[in-house]
Short mmCIF file of C-alpha atoms in Angstrom, two decimals:
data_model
loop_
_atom_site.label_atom_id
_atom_site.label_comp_id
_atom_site.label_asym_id
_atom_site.label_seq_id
_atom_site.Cartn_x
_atom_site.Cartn_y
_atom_site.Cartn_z
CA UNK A 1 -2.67 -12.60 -21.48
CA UNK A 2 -1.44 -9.44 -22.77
CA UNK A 3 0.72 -6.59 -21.25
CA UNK A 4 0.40 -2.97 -22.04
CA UNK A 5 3.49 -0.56 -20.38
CA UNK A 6 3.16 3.58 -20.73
CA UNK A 7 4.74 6.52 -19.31
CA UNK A 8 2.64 9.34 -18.22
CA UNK A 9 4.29 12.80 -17.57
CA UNK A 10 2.67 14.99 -15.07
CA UNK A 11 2.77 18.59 -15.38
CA UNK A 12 4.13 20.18 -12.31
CA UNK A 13 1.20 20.54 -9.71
CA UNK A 14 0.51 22.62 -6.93
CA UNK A 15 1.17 20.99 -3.20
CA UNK A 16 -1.54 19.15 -2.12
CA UNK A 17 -4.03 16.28 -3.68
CA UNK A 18 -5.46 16.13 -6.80
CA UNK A 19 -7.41 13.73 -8.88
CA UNK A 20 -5.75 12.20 -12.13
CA UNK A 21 -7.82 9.45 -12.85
CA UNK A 22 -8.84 10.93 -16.36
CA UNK A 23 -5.19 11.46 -16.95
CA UNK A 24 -4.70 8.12 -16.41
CA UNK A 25 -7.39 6.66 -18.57
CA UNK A 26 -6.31 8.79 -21.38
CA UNK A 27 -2.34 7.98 -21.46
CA UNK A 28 -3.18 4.29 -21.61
CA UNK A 29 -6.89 3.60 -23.78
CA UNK A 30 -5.59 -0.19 -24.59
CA UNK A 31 -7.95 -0.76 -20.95
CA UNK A 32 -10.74 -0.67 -23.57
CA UNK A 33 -9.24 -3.57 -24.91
CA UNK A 34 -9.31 -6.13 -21.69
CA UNK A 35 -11.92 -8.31 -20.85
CA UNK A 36 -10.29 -9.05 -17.51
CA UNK A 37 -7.00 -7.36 -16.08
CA UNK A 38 -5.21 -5.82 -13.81
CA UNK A 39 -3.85 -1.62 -14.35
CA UNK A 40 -0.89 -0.33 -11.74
CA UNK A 41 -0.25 3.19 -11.52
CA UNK A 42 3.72 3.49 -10.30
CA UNK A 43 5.15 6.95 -9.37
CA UNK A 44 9.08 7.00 -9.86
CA UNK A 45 9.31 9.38 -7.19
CA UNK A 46 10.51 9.32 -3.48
CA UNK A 47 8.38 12.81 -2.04
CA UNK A 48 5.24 12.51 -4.26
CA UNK A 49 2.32 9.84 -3.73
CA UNK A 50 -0.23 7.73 -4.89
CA UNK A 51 -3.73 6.61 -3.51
CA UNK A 52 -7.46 5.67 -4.32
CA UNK A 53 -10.47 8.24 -2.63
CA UNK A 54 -13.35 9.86 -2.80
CA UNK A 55 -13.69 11.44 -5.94
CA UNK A 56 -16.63 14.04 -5.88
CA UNK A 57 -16.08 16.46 -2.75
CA UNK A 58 -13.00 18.84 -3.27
CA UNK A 59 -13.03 19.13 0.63
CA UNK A 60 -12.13 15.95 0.98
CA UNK A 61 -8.46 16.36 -0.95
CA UNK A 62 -7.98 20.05 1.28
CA UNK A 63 -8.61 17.64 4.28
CA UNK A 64 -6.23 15.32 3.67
CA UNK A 65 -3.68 18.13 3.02
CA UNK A 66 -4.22 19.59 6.58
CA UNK A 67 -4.17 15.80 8.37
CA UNK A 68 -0.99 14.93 6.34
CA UNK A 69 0.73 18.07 7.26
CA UNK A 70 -0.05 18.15 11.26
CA UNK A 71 0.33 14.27 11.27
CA UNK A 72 3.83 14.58 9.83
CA UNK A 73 5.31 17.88 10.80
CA UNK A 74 7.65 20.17 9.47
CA UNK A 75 10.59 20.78 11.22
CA UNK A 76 11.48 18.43 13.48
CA UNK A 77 14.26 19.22 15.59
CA UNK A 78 14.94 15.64 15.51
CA UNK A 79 15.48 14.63 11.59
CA UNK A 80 18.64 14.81 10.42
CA UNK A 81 17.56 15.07 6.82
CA UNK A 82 17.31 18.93 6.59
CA UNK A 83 19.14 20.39 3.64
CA UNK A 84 16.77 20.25 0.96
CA UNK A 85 14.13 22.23 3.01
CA UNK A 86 11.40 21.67 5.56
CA UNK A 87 9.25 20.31 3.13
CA UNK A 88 11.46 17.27 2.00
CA UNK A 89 11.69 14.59 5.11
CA UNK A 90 7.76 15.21 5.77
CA UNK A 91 7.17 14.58 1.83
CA UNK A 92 9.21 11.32 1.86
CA UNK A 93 7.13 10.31 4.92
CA UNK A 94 3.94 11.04 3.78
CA UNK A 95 5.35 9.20 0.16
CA UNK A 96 5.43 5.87 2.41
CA UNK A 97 2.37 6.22 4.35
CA UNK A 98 0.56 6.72 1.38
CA UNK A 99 2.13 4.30 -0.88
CA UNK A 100 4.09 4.80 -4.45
CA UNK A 101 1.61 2.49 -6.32
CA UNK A 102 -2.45 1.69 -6.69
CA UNK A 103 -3.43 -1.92 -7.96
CA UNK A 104 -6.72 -1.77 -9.93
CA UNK A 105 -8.94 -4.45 -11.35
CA UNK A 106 -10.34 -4.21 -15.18
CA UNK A 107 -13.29 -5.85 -16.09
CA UNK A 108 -14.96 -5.60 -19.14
CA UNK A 109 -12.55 -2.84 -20.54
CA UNK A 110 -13.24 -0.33 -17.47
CA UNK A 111 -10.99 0.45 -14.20
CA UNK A 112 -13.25 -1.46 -11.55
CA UNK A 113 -13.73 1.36 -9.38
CA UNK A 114 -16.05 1.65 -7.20
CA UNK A 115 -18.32 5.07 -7.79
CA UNK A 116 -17.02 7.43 -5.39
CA UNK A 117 -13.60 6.18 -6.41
CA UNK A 118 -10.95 8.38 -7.58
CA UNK A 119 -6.91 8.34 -8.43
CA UNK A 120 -5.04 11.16 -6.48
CA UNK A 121 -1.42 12.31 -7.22
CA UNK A 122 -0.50 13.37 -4.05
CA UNK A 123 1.97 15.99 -4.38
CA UNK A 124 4.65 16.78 -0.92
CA UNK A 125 6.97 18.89 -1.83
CA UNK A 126 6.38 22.94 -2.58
CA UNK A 127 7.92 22.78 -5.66
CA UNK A 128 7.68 19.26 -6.98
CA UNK A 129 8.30 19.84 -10.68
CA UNK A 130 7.08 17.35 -13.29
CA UNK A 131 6.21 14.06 -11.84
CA UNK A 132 6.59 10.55 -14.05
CA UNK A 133 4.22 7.72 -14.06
CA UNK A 134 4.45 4.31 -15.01
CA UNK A 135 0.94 2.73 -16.52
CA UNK A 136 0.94 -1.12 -16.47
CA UNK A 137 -1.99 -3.35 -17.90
CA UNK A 138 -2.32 -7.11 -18.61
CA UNK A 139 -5.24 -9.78 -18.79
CA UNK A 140 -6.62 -10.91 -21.59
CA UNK B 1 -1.50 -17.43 -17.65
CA UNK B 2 -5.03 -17.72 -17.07
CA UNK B 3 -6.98 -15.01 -15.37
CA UNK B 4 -10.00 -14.87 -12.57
CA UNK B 5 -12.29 -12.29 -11.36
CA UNK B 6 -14.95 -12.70 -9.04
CA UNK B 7 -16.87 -10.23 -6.90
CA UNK B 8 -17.28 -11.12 -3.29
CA UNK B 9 -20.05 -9.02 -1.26
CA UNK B 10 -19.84 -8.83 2.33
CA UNK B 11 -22.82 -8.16 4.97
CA UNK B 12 -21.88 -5.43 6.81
CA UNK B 13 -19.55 -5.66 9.99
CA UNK B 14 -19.50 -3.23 13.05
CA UNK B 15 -16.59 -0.71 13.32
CA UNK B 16 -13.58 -2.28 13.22
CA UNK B 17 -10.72 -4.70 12.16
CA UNK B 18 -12.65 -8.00 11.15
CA UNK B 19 -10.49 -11.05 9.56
CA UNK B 20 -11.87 -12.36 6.61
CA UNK B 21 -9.33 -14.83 5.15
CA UNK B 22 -11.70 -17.74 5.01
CA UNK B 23 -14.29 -15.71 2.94
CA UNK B 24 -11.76 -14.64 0.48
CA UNK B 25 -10.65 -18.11 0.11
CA UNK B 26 -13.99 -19.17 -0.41
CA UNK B 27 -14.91 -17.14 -3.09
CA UNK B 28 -12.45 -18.30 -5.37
CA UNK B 29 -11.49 -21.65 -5.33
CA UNK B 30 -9.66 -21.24 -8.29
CA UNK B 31 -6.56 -20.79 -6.29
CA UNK B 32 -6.14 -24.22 -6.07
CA UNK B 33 -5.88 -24.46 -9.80
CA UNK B 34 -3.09 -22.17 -9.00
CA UNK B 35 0.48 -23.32 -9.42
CA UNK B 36 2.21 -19.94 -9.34
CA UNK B 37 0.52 -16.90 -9.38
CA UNK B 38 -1.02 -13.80 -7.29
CA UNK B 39 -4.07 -12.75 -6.00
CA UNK B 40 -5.44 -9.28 -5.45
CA UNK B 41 -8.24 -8.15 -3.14
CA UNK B 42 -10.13 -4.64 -3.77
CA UNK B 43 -12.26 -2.38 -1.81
CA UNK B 44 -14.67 -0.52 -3.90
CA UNK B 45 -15.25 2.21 -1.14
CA UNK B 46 -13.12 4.83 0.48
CA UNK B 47 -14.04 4.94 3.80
CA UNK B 48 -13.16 0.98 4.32
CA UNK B 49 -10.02 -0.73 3.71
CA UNK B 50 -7.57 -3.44 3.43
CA UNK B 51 -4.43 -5.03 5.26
CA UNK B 52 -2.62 -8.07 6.56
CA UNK B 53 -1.43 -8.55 9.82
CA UNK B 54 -2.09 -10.70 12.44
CA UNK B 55 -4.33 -13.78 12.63
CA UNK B 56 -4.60 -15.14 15.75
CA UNK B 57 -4.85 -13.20 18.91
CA UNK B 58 -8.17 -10.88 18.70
CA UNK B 59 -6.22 -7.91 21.17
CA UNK B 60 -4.34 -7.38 18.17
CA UNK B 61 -7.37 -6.57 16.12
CA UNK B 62 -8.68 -4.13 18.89
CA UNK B 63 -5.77 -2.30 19.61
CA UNK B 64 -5.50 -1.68 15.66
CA UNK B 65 -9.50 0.40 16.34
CA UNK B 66 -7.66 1.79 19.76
CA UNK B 67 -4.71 3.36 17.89
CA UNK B 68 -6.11 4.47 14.31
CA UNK B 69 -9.13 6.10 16.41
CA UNK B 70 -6.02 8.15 18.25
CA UNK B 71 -4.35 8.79 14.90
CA UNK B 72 -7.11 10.51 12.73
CA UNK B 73 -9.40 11.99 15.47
CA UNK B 74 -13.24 12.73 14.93
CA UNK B 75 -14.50 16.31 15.09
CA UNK B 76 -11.11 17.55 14.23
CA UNK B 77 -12.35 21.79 13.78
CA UNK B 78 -10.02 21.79 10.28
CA UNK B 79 -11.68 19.56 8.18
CA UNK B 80 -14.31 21.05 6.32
CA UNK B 81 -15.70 17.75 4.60
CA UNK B 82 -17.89 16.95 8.19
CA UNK B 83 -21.70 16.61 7.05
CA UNK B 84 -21.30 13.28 6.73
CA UNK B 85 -20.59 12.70 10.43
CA UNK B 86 -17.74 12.89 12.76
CA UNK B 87 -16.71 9.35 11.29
CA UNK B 88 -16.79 9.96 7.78
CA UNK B 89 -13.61 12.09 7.11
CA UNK B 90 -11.31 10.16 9.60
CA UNK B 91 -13.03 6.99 7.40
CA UNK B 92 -11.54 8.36 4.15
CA UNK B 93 -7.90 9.39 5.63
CA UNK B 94 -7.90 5.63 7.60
CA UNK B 95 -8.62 4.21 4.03
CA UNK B 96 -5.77 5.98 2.33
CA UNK B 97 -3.25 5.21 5.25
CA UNK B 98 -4.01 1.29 5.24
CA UNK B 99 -4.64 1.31 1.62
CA UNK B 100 -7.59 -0.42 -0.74
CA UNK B 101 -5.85 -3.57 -2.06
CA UNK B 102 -3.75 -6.09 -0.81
CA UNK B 103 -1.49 -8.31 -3.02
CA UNK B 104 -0.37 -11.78 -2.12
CA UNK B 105 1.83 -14.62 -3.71
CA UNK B 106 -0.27 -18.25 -4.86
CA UNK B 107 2.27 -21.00 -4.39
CA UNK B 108 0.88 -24.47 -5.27
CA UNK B 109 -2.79 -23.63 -4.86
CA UNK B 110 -2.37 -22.01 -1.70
CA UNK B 111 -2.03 -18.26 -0.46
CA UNK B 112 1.65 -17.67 0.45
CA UNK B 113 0.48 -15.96 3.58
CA UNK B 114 3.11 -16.18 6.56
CA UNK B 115 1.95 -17.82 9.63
CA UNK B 116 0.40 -15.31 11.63
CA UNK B 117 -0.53 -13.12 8.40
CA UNK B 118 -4.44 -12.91 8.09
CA UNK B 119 -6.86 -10.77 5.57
CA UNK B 120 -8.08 -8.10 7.28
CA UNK B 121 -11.22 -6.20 6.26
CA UNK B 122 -10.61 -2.46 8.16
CA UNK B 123 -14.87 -1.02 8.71
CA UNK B 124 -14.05 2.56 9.40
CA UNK B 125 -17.94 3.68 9.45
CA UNK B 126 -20.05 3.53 12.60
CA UNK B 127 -22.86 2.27 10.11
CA UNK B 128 -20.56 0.91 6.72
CA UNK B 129 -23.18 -1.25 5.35
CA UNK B 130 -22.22 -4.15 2.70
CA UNK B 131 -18.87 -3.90 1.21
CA UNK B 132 -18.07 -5.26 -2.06
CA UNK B 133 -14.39 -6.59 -3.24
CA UNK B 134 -13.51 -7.67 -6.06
CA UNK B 135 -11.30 -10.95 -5.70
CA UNK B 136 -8.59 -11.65 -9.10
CA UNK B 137 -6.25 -14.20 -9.73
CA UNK B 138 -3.42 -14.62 -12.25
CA UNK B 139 -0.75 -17.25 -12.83
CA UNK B 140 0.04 -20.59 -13.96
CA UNK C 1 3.31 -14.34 -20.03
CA UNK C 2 5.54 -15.93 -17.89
CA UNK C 3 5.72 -15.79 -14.03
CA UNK C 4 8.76 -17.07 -12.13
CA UNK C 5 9.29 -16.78 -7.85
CA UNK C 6 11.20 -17.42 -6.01
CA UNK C 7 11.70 -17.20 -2.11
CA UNK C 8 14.48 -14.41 -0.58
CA UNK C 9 15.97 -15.20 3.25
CA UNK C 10 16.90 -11.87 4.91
CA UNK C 11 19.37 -12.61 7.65
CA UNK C 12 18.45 -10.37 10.96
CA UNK C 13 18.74 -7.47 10.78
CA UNK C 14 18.67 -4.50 13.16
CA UNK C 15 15.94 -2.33 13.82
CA UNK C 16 15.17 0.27 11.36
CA UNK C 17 15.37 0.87 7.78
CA UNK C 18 17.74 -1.03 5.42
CA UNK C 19 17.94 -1.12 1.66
CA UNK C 20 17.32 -4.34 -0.04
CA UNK C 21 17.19 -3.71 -3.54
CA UNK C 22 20.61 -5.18 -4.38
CA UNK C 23 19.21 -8.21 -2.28
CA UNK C 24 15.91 -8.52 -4.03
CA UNK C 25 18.09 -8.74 -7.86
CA UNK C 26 20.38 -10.94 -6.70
CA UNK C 27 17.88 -13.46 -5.74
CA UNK C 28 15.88 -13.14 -9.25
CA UNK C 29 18.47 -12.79 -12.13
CA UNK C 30 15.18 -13.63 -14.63
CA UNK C 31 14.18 -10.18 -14.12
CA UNK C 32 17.03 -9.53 -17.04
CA UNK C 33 14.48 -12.14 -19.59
CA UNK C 34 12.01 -9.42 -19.19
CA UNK C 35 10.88 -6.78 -21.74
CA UNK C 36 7.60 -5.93 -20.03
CA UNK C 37 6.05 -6.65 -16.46
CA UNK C 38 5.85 -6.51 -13.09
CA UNK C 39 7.43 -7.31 -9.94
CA UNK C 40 6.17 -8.07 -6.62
CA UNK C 41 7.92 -8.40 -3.24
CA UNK C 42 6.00 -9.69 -0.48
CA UNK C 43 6.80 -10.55 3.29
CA UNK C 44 5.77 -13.04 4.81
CA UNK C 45 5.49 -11.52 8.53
CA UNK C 46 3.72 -9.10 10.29
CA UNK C 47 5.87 -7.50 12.66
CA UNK C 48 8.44 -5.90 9.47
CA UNK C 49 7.12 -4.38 6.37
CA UNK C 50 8.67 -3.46 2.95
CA UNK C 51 8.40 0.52 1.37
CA UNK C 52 9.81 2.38 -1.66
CA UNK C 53 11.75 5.73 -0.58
CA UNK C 54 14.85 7.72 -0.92
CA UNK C 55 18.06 5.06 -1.55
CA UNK C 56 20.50 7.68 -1.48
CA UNK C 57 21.14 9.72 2.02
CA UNK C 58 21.23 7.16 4.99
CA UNK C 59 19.93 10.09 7.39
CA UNK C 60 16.57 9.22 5.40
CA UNK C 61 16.38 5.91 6.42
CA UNK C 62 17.36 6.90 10.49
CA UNK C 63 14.80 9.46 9.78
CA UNK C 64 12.15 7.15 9.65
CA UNK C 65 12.82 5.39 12.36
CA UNK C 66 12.39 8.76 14.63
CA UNK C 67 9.17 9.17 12.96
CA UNK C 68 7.71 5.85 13.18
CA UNK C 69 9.07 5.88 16.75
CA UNK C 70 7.15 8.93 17.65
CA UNK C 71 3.76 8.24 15.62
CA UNK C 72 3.57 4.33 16.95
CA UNK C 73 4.39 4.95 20.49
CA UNK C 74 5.74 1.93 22.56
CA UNK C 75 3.85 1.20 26.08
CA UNK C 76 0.86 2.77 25.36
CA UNK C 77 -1.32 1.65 28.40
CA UNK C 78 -5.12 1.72 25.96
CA UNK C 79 -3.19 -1.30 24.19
CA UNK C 80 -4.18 -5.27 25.06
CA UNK C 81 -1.45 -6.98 23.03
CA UNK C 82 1.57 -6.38 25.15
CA UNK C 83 3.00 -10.17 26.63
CA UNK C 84 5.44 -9.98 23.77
CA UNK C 85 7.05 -6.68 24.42
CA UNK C 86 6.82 -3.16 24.06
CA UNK C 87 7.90 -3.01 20.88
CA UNK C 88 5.30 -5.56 19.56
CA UNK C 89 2.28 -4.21 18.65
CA UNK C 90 3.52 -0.63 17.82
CA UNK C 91 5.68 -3.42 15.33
CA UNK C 92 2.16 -4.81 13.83
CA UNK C 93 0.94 -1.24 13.51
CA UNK C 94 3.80 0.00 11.62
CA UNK C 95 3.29 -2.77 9.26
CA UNK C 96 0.29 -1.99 8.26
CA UNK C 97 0.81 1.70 7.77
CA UNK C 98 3.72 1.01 5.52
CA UNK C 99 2.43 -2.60 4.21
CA UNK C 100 3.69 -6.18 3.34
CA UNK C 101 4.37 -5.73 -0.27
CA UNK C 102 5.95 -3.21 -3.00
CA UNK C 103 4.60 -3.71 -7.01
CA UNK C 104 7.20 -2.21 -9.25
CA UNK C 105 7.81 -2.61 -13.51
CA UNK C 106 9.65 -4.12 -15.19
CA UNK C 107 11.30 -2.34 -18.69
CA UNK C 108 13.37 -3.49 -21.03
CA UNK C 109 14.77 -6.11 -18.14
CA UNK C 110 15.57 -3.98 -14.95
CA UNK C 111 13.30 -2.55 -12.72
CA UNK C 112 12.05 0.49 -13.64
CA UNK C 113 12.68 2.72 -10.12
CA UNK C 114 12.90 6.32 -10.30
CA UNK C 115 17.10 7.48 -9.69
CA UNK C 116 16.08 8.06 -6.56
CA UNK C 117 14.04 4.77 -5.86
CA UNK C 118 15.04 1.67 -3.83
CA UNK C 119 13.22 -1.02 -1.60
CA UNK C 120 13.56 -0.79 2.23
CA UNK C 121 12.97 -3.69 4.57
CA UNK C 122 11.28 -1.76 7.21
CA UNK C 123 12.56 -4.53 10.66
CA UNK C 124 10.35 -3.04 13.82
CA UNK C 125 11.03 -5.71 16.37
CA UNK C 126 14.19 -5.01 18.69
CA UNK C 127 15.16 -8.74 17.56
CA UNK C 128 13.49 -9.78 14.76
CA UNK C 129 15.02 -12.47 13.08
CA UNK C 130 15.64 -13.77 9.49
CA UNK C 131 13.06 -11.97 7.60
CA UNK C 132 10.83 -14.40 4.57
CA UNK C 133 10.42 -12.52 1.25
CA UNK C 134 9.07 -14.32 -2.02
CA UNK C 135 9.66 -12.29 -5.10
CA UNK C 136 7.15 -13.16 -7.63
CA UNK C 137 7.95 -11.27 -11.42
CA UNK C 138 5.71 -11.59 -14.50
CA UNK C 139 5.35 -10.66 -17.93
CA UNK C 140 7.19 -11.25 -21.52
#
């Protein structure tokens, strides 16, 4: 078994969900390289997000922007977290419903994804500046 | 560290929370050649998912349909991916909040599973059809 | 490759959200023998779950307790599973919309977290008890 680490920095994107999967594939192209493995995508970020989706329709990412944002709502009388805009309690929210890392299977030197599959960077904030990933491999 | 894959297709199952522990267990016996490790189950689809909760009482599993059927409503007039059906964008946004993958500790051959904790397979499509997972297993 | 794990006892704790990422390095000091890898922490229950958000303002962490409160709501009459208390199944709910495990690197032998990063047991029973966690790390 091998293990393969790399950072991937993500320009700045625009609020909402967008697909990165290429981005991904092309910071870390030791995947070629396993027969049978394992790839984790990690976000080092508390109001940005990471999950697997459909990858074709563009409607489908602007849908999950307008469910996120009435399912976790901007000012709340009730949080106490306030100062760093209306935005920031909602993003940290929607950062732990949606989860800070995606587990992937390799097999024969390809992300096992199924084909309507897709990596989003989910991005909560307004202006979320750069965002840093962690790329992890191993198998052999 | 040795390293197993295997694919593990399952028929399909009506809409709903369906516990499928046994056939995960099944299709890799190599768990028991397992002395410490971890094993990770993925979805290849984005409008079914994974979790683990509880195994035991079925009311559980029902309620789970009952409240994620409240929390993502059908026919919702914002999306705009709907030609699909009134089931197919809620499917996607379920998928995303309960996630595609589940990761769980092997302790002497055996899933370190609490309990109550059960595999459960989440069918978020009035007709899903087969769903295939891929099953790997790493360790010692 | 190696893989050590080792099993973490959380004494009761209140409900809410409570940092544990002190806890969780305490209990594996082999984390330190690692240049590159992963950690997993898994629990072994289904009424508490484990997330990755903000470790530095403890209005967060009450913050998410209002939230949860309001998007799980307790004594919903549509729910079967309710001998063991209102707070039961909205407890098994919340578990599986913030999940049973966190996956995070390893570099250079600490955990590689953003500055902002840290583990939360997530307890949503009124009296849940000691809490099982079993730390599994892995890599070389």
């Amino acid at each position: 078994m091998k293990i393969f680490q790399h950072q991937l920095l993500l320009k700045e994107k625009r609020r909402g969900f967008h697909l990165i999967t290429s981005e991904v594939l092309s910071a870390m192209p030791q995947i070629r390289e396993i027969r049978s493995g394992i790839c984790q995508v990690f976000i080092q970020h508390t109001s940005a997000s990471l999950t697997i989706n459909e990858n074709a329709d563009s409607t489908v990412r602007k849908d999950f922007e307008t469910y996120f944002n009435k399912a976790v709502a901007e000012n709340d009388k009730n949080f106490l977290h306030n100062y760093e805009g209306a935005d920031d309690m909602p993003a940290h929210l929607k950062a732990s419903l949606l989860g800070c890392s995606v587990v992937i299977p390799i097999i024969s030197g390809k992300l096992a994804l199924g084909i309507w599959q897709g990596i989003y960077l989910c991005e909560h904030r307004n202006n979320g500046g750069e965002r840093n990933l962690i790329i992890s491999i191993w198998g052999e």
